[in-house]
Amino acid sequence: MNEHQQTLWQFMFEQSDKLFTQTMQHVGLTFISLLFAIAIGLPLGILIARKRKLSGTVLGIAGVLQTIPSIALLGFMIPVLGIGAKPAIVALLIYALLPIIRNTYTGIIGIDQHVKEAARAMGMSKSQVLLKVELPLAMPIILAGIRTATVINVGVATLASFIAAGGLGEFIFGGISLNNTNMILAGAIPAALLAIILDALLSLVQKMDFKKLRKMLYILPFVIIILSGFYALPSAYGSTLTAGFTPEFMGRQDGDLGLKSTYGLKIHTIVISDAIMYKAAFSKELDVISGYSTDGRLKAFDLKILKDDKSIFPPYYAAPIVRNTALKQFPLLAETLNLLAGKITDSVMTDLNYRTDYLHQTPERVAKDFLISNGLYKAPNNGHKGMVRIGSKIFGEQYILAEMYSMLIKGNTDYEVSTKTGLGGTKICFDALMNDQIDFYPEYTGTGLLVLLQPDPKIAKEMAHDKDKTYDYVYTEFEKKFKIKWLKPIGFNNSYALMMRQKQSKDLNVNTITDLKNYLDKN
Amino acid sequence: MIELKEVSKKFGDTQAVNLVSFKVDEKETLVLLGTSGCGKTTTLKMINRLIEPDEGQILINGEAITNQDPDTLRTGVGYVMQNIGLFPHYTVAENIAVVPKLLKWDKEKIKTRTQELIKKLHLPENSLSMFPHELSGGQQQRVGLARALVADPAVLLMDEPFGALDNVTRTSIQKEFKGLEELKRKTIAMVTHDVQEAFELADRICLMDRGKIIQIGTPKELLYRPINDFARKFLAGQRLALEFKVVNLQDIWSYLPKGTLQDGKSLSDDLNIWDAMELLRSSDRSQLLVSGANNERKSVNFEQLTKGFNEFQNTQAHE
């Protein structure tokens, strides 16, 4: 398709520095949290084996913690522990806790009563019985628990990249956002290998006979501590300000790469999920973030957009993209969706986003209020002439748009609607569209150009700053390549933007990206 | 010496042990005999404080056991248990060395003592580096005994020590243990539900039921002078076999015909009837030469033996 299509090996080779850093971070995260989980879980397991009455409560609590979805758990951690390593380690520790506590408990209570009695009858003190008899005999089962915990941790650690704790998740989620399969695999394959290798190694230890196991038990803690140290190893270069960029932004020409090549911006950067980036900027954990220009949190957290004075961020005008087959199947669809065309400006969209993100109104209510005030709302017809499937990516603005389209379709046609919101990043949404899982979703011209079409960089650069040229280009190319139609733009331009806190921007007198670069070079 | 003074123990509402008092003399073997649940094991475990009594006092060599730290007390009291209870993660040598290590013996001393014991207990030399599961049941039991004997405690407690063995192995090991010099020097309290075993090994038997002592006495006393119906019925099933074990040639001496003078090696008159019969049956001898009191010698054949025994039985019954 184009000359910069790489093989996976080329990608991994090119990114070997990052890959190495991320793998080290991943191993480090896994083992630091494992270390803490053992330090907490082992004594707890011993305690509840002694005081059986406590076992139900302790195992129950650990079990409930285990069921909290990992993303949610990471989310809960942020208000308490901020972003970065701390909350990630705590979250991983919580997941690792249950198998360790449970297996320690099961291992100890499973020991032959007669052996315990013999130990006491020989004159061993309680602590000697524990150290010389109970723990060694329970060790194979305890090790099985540690093994389970390790494998769980390798998996969950991929999510650490959401809260700027690094790890192989940076590649995986960056790749999903960027529609870059190589990048996904460059993160996913090492993560999977890591899990398999660690599992195999620990199963070897677990199956050792008592003699070898005894030696191993002296070595194992050191191995875990050394592996934990991997996390501290790769330290980023320091700068006075810290930037938090999404995985997607990190890999884009119109993102971090452009900031480096066009502006020469050198800033200490951590990778973080979009969901918590704004809050982290507000709470002064981050100074510069890569936001979206219509994001409601811009208003909520009092952030300022830095002017893109060298124009590296192309326009991102939103418009629904629909499969041609769907347009044929639902003749009224295009007309209905176009009812929204040109109706929502940047400031209106920011306000709508503000209402969902900050005032916590439901997307449904915000959508309905908007349609009513613009005279577009009609009560649903409750027709049964086929099902239109709407998709949306996993952020607020897309939810609102999906709701609006849903209401418009129900009110103006006899079609039924099902919405599949929260389809992750661009790649997931677009694949769903291509594979006939959904009929349309709102997309942005810039994304269509740079992520989905990925034309020759020269062509891209040429038209990237002209909104009409971009629209025309994606319109024709999508029709040709994908048999997908771009309907009329909704009106607002949700482009990337660098943002700072208003106050900090004023204090440092930084208003443009060039100002930021100059400030960083001086300090 | 072990002494129990009115010791009682309750588990919930069950009176497991009820005012039990007895004394085990120096170098004596007292067997606590009874059905399961009679309180014999609880009684035994109170002696090394695995179970603490509710009431009463227990003394070992004149000193109240409550005056000693339980761990120290236990390192000084040998314990052989029902399911052997060897540590599966320790080699045989390490299992035997548990108590010496707690007593902080030096390595050389532990090694010498271990070598000595495995020889006495007929364990193969190469078993020292094996794990318990690699040994036969009988060998495991020997290791269990070695572990209890290694620090040469004056007092030994045995809880159904042969309970995990099959009948054939049990009989042979019982015999062997009985002849073991190390055991003859010890004050032993042993628990069993097996009447044969009790009669085989005991100097005195303490028959228990529902937490109480029914009768304490020598095997012969229990057999010929049972204190009540319970004691009589308890032994009734195996009476004849027990009598063969309890009665020895000395007892029936007067019922044996005056011997013809014969030369040759003679047997001691404390040989019991059972063993005498076995000798007569297994060897090609038709007569045994026995020397009794005052160097009197008698030769006995199978017929004379049973006849003498029957006459002895009759006198006991009419007493």
Short mmCIF file of C-alpha atoms in Angstrom, two decimals, chain A residues 3-309:
data_model
loop_
_atom_site.label_atom_id
_atom_site.label_comp_id
_atom_site.label_asym_id
_atom_site.label_seq_id
_atom_site.Cartn_x
_atom_site.Cartn_y
_atom_site.Cartn_z
CA GLU A 3 6.46 2.39 1.24
CA HIS A 4 6.57 2.83 4.99
CA GLN A 5 4.64 -0.37 5.60
CA GLN A 6 6.96 -2.29 7.92
CA THR A 7 7.23 -5.84 9.05
CA LEU A 8 6.87 -6.57 12.75
CA TRP A 9 10.61 -7.28 13.01
CA GLN A 10 11.53 -3.99 11.43
CA PHE A 11 9.25 -2.22 13.85
CA MET A 12 10.63 -4.02 16.87
CA PHE A 13 14.19 -3.43 15.70
CA GLU A 14 13.56 0.25 15.09
CA GLN A 15 11.83 0.65 18.43
CA SER A 16 14.19 -1.67 20.28
CA ASP A 17 15.13 1.03 22.79
CA LYS A 18 11.53 1.64 23.72
CA LEU A 19 10.76 -2.04 23.63
CA PHE A 20 13.60 -2.74 26.02
CA THR A 21 12.56 0.03 28.38
CA GLN A 22 8.94 -1.06 28.34
CA THR A 23 9.81 -4.69 28.90
CA MET A 24 12.04 -3.77 31.83
CA GLN A 25 9.31 -1.60 33.28
CA HIS A 26 6.84 -4.39 32.77
CA VAL A 27 8.99 -6.97 34.53
CA GLY A 28 9.81 -4.45 37.23
CA LEU A 29 6.17 -3.54 37.86
CA THR A 30 5.19 -7.20 37.97
CA PHE A 31 7.80 -8.10 40.53
CA ILE A 32 7.68 -5.02 42.75
CA SER A 33 4.00 -5.58 43.26
CA LEU A 34 4.58 -9.31 43.67
CA LEU A 35 7.16 -8.59 46.35
CA PHE A 36 4.74 -6.42 48.29
CA ALA A 37 1.93 -8.90 47.74
CA ILE A 38 4.08 -11.67 49.23
CA ALA A 39 5.13 -9.42 52.10
CA ILE A 40 1.48 -8.78 52.92
CA GLY A 41 -0.19 -11.98 51.72
CA LEU A 42 2.10 -14.53 53.35
CA PRO A 43 1.72 -13.22 56.92
CA LEU A 44 -2.02 -12.75 56.35
CA GLY A 45 -2.30 -16.33 55.12
CA ILE A 46 -0.41 -17.57 58.17
CA LEU A 47 -2.58 -15.44 60.45
CA ILE A 48 -5.85 -16.81 59.11
CA ALA A 49 -4.49 -20.36 59.23
CA ARG A 50 -3.93 -19.74 62.96
CA LYS A 51 -7.17 -17.90 63.58
CA ARG A 52 -9.56 -19.74 61.29
CA LYS A 53 -12.46 -17.51 62.29
CA LEU A 54 -10.83 -14.66 60.39
CA SER A 55 -10.35 -16.70 57.24
CA GLY A 56 -13.83 -16.11 55.82
CA THR A 57 -13.57 -12.35 56.22
CA VAL A 58 -10.03 -11.99 54.90
CA LEU A 59 -10.51 -14.28 51.91
CA GLY A 60 -13.85 -12.62 51.23
CA ILE A 61 -12.33 -9.14 51.13
CA ALA A 62 -9.41 -10.28 48.96
CA GLY A 63 -11.91 -12.00 46.67
CA VAL A 64 -14.04 -8.88 46.31
CA LEU A 65 -10.94 -6.79 45.54
CA GLN A 66 -10.07 -9.32 42.87
CA THR A 67 -13.39 -8.79 41.11
CA ILE A 68 -12.99 -5.02 40.71
CA PRO A 69 -12.35 -4.40 37.01
CA SER A 70 -8.73 -3.44 36.58
CA ILE A 71 -9.38 -0.14 34.85
CA ALA A 72 -11.81 0.86 37.58
CA LEU A 73 -9.32 -0.10 40.26
CA LEU A 74 -6.66 2.04 38.63
CA GLY A 75 -9.23 4.83 38.51
CA PHE A 76 -9.96 4.53 42.24
CA MET A 77 -6.26 4.77 42.99
CA ILE A 78 -5.72 8.12 41.31
CA PRO A 79 -7.42 10.44 43.84
CA VAL A 80 -5.45 8.77 46.64
CA LEU A 81 -2.11 8.04 45.06
CA GLY A 82 -1.99 10.20 41.97
CA ILE A 83 -0.59 8.78 38.76
CA GLY A 84 2.53 6.83 37.89
CA ALA A 85 4.16 3.92 39.64
CA LYS A 86 2.51 4.12 43.05
CA PRO A 87 -1.13 3.48 42.10
CA ALA A 88 -0.07 0.90 39.51
CA ILE A 89 1.94 -1.06 42.06
CA VAL A 90 -0.86 -0.89 44.61
CA ALA A 91 -3.44 -2.04 42.05
CA LEU A 92 -1.28 -4.95 40.92
CA LEU A 93 -0.58 -5.84 44.52
CA ILE A 94 -4.29 -6.05 45.21
CA TYR A 95 -4.77 -8.48 42.33
CA ALA A 96 -1.83 -10.60 43.43
CA LEU A 97 -3.03 -10.77 47.02
CA LEU A 98 -5.85 -13.30 46.78
CA PRO A 99 -3.92 -16.23 45.26
CA ILE A 100 -1.07 -15.73 47.73
CA ILE A 101 -3.24 -15.46 50.84
CA ARG A 102 -5.49 -18.31 49.76
CA ASN A 103 -2.69 -20.68 48.88
CA THR A 104 -0.72 -19.93 52.04
CA TYR A 105 -3.84 -20.63 54.06
CA THR A 106 -4.75 -23.80 52.15
CA GLY A 107 -1.15 -25.00 52.23
CA ILE A 108 -0.82 -24.64 55.98
CA ILE A 109 -4.17 -26.06 57.00
CA GLY A 110 -3.64 -28.94 54.60
CA ILE A 111 -0.58 -30.24 56.45
CA ASP A 112 -1.03 -33.60 58.17
CA GLN A 113 -2.09 -32.91 61.76
CA HIS A 114 0.19 -35.68 62.97
CA VAL A 115 3.23 -34.02 61.48
CA LYS A 116 2.37 -30.77 63.26
CA GLU A 117 1.77 -32.64 66.49
CA ALA A 118 5.06 -34.48 66.09
CA ALA A 119 6.84 -31.15 65.68
CA ARG A 120 5.33 -29.80 68.87
CA ALA A 121 5.97 -33.04 70.72
CA MET A 122 9.64 -32.88 69.72
CA GLY A 123 9.81 -29.60 71.60
CA MET A 124 9.71 -27.11 68.74
CA SER A 125 8.39 -23.69 69.68
CA LYS A 126 5.48 -22.26 67.71
CA SER A 127 7.74 -20.19 65.49
CA GLN A 128 10.02 -23.16 64.89
CA VAL A 129 7.02 -25.27 63.89
CA LEU A 130 6.03 -22.52 61.45
CA LEU A 131 9.47 -22.01 59.93
CA LYS A 132 10.76 -25.57 59.95
CA VAL A 133 7.62 -27.57 59.32
CA GLU A 134 4.56 -25.65 58.23
CA LEU A 135 6.04 -23.24 55.71
CA PRO A 136 8.37 -25.76 54.04
CA LEU A 137 5.55 -28.28 53.70
CA ALA A 138 3.09 -25.69 52.43
CA MET A 139 5.71 -24.26 50.07
CA PRO A 140 4.68 -26.08 46.87
CA ILE A 141 1.13 -24.77 47.31
CA ILE A 142 2.32 -21.29 48.27
CA LEU A 143 4.55 -21.26 45.19
CA ALA A 144 1.57 -22.23 43.05
CA GLY A 145 -0.18 -19.14 44.43
CA ILE A 146 2.82 -16.95 43.68
CA ARG A 147 2.88 -18.39 40.18
CA THR A 148 -0.77 -17.54 39.60
CA ALA A 149 -0.20 -14.05 41.00
CA THR A 150 2.79 -13.51 38.69
CA VAL A 151 0.85 -14.44 35.60
CA ILE A 152 -2.08 -12.24 36.64
CA ASN A 153 0.33 -9.37 37.25
CA VAL A 154 2.00 -9.67 33.85
CA GLY A 155 -1.46 -9.36 32.31
CA VAL A 156 -2.78 -6.53 34.44
CA ALA A 157 0.51 -4.62 34.19
CA THR A 158 -0.32 -3.88 30.55
CA LEU A 159 -3.00 -1.54 31.92
CA ALA A 160 -0.42 0.37 33.93
CA SER A 161 0.25 2.52 30.89
CA PHE A 162 -3.16 4.11 31.42
CA ILE A 163 -1.88 5.85 34.51
CA ALA A 164 1.59 6.70 33.30
CA ALA A 165 3.34 3.78 34.92
CA GLY A 166 4.85 2.50 31.68
CA GLY A 167 5.14 -1.12 30.62
CA LEU A 168 4.28 -2.94 27.43
CA GLY A 169 0.77 -1.51 27.53
CA GLU A 170 2.19 1.65 25.96
CA PHE A 171 2.72 -0.20 22.70
CA ILE A 172 -0.46 -2.22 22.93
CA PHE A 173 -2.82 0.68 23.55
CA GLY A 174 -0.84 3.06 21.36
CA GLY A 175 -1.14 0.50 18.58
CA ILE A 176 -4.87 0.10 19.04
CA SER A 177 -5.36 3.86 18.91
CA LEU A 178 -3.13 4.25 15.89
CA ASN A 179 -4.42 1.32 13.89
CA ASN A 180 -0.86 0.00 13.94
CA THR A 181 -0.87 -3.78 14.14
CA ASN A 182 2.90 -3.97 14.41
CA MET A 183 2.85 -1.74 17.42
CA ILE A 184 0.14 -3.81 19.10
CA LEU A 185 2.07 -7.01 18.47
CA ALA A 186 5.35 -5.45 19.60
CA GLY A 187 3.67 -4.97 22.98
CA ALA A 188 1.42 -8.00 23.07
CA ILE A 189 3.92 -10.67 22.00
CA PRO A 190 6.58 -9.80 24.60
CA ALA A 191 3.85 -9.54 27.26
CA ALA A 192 2.52 -12.97 26.34
CA LEU A 193 6.03 -14.45 26.18
CA LEU A 194 6.80 -12.94 29.56
CA ALA A 195 3.74 -14.61 31.06
CA ILE A 196 4.55 -17.96 29.48
CA ILE A 197 8.24 -17.90 30.46
CA LEU A 198 7.61 -16.83 34.05
CA ASP A 199 4.87 -19.41 34.39
CA ALA A 200 7.16 -22.16 33.09
CA LEU A 201 10.07 -21.12 35.34
CA LEU A 202 7.89 -21.00 38.42
CA SER A 203 6.32 -24.33 37.60
CA LEU A 204 9.82 -25.79 37.57
CA VAL A 205 10.51 -24.36 41.01
CA GLN A 206 7.17 -25.59 42.25
CA LYS A 207 7.89 -29.14 41.15
CA MET A 208 11.33 -29.35 42.72
CA ASP A 209 11.86 -31.91 45.45
CA PHE A 210 12.38 -30.71 49.00
CA LYS A 211 16.15 -30.64 48.77
CA LYS A 212 16.40 -28.43 45.70
CA LEU A 213 13.44 -26.37 46.83
CA ARG A 214 15.22 -25.50 50.04
CA LYS A 215 18.17 -24.03 48.13
CA MET A 216 15.81 -22.30 45.74
CA LEU A 217 14.01 -20.60 48.61
CA TYR A 218 17.20 -18.80 49.55
CA ILE A 219 17.69 -17.61 45.97
CA LEU A 220 14.12 -16.70 45.06
CA PRO A 221 13.73 -13.57 47.21
CA PHE A 222 16.89 -12.11 45.71
CA VAL A 223 15.70 -12.87 42.20
CA ILE A 224 12.41 -11.12 42.90
CA ILE A 225 14.14 -8.10 44.42
CA ILE A 226 16.57 -7.83 41.50
CA LEU A 227 13.73 -8.11 38.98
CA SER A 228 11.82 -5.46 40.93
CA GLY A 229 14.80 -3.21 40.45
CA PHE A 230 14.24 -3.26 36.70
CA TYR A 231 11.52 -0.74 37.20
CA ALA A 232 13.88 1.87 38.53
CA LEU A 233 16.44 1.23 35.80
CA PRO A 234 15.11 3.22 32.86
CA SER A 235 14.81 6.80 34.01
CA ALA A 236 13.71 9.43 31.57
CA TYR A 237 15.71 12.56 31.03
CA GLY A 238 14.62 15.27 33.37
CA SER A 239 13.11 18.62 32.54
CA THR A 240 11.47 21.23 34.68
CA LEU A 241 8.04 20.51 33.26
CA THR A 242 6.39 17.14 32.82
CA ALA A 243 4.18 16.25 29.92
CA GLY A 244 1.54 13.53 29.86
CA PHE A 245 0.64 12.26 26.41
CA THR A 246 -1.80 9.53 25.41
CA PRO A 247 -0.34 6.41 23.80
CA GLU A 248 -2.00 7.47 20.57
CA PHE A 249 -0.45 10.92 20.66
CA MET A 250 2.99 9.43 21.31
CA GLY A 251 3.03 7.58 18.02
CA ARG A 252 1.52 10.17 15.70
CA GLN A 253 3.18 12.38 13.16
CA ASP A 254 0.71 15.06 14.19
CA GLY A 255 1.55 14.32 17.82
CA ASP A 256 4.72 13.80 19.78
CA LEU A 257 6.76 12.97 16.66
CA GLY A 258 5.75 16.29 15.07
CA LEU A 259 6.46 18.20 18.28
CA LYS A 260 9.98 16.80 18.22
CA SER A 261 10.69 17.25 14.52
CA THR A 262 8.94 20.56 13.85
CA TYR A 263 9.30 22.36 17.15
CA GLY A 264 12.32 20.53 18.56
CA LEU A 265 10.42 20.19 21.84
CA LYS A 266 12.31 18.29 24.52
CA ILE A 267 10.17 17.55 27.51
CA HIS A 268 10.06 14.82 30.14
CA THR A 269 7.15 12.74 28.94
CA ILE A 270 5.07 10.05 30.51
CA VAL A 271 2.41 8.04 28.78
CA ILE A 272 -1.05 8.25 30.31
CA SER A 273 -4.64 7.45 29.50
CA ASP A 274 -6.92 10.14 28.15
CA ALA A 275 -9.42 9.43 30.92
CA ILE A 276 -7.23 10.76 33.72
CA MET A 277 -4.86 13.08 31.91
CA TYR A 278 -6.87 16.26 32.49
CA LYS A 279 -7.31 15.62 36.14
CA ALA A 280 -3.60 14.95 36.52
CA ALA A 281 -2.88 18.28 34.87
CA PHE A 282 -5.34 20.00 37.18
CA SER A 283 -3.79 18.42 40.28
CA LYS A 284 -0.35 19.59 39.08
CA GLU A 285 1.05 16.14 38.52
CA LEU A 286 1.41 17.03 34.88
CA ASP A 287 2.17 20.41 33.36
CA VAL A 288 1.54 19.87 29.67
CA ILE A 289 -0.99 17.46 28.22
CA SER A 290 -2.16 16.41 24.80
CA GLY A 291 -5.88 17.13 24.93
CA TYR A 292 -8.65 17.62 22.44
CA SER A 293 -9.70 21.13 21.64
CA THR A 294 -13.41 20.54 22.31
CA ASP A 295 -12.98 18.56 25.47
CA GLY A 296 -15.32 19.62 28.26
CA ARG A 297 -12.63 19.15 30.84
CA LEU A 298 -10.75 22.02 29.27
CA LYS A 299 -13.41 24.22 30.81
CA ALA A 300 -13.83 22.17 33.93
CA PHE A 301 -10.18 22.14 34.92
CA ASP A 302 -9.38 25.64 33.76
CA LEU A 303 -6.84 24.67 31.13
CA LYS A 304 -5.43 26.79 28.33
CA ILE A 305 -4.70 25.63 24.79
CA LEU A 306 -1.20 26.55 23.60
CA LYS A 307 -1.31 28.03 20.14
CA ASP A 308 -0.01 25.69 17.47
CA ASP A 309 2.04 28.41 15.79
#
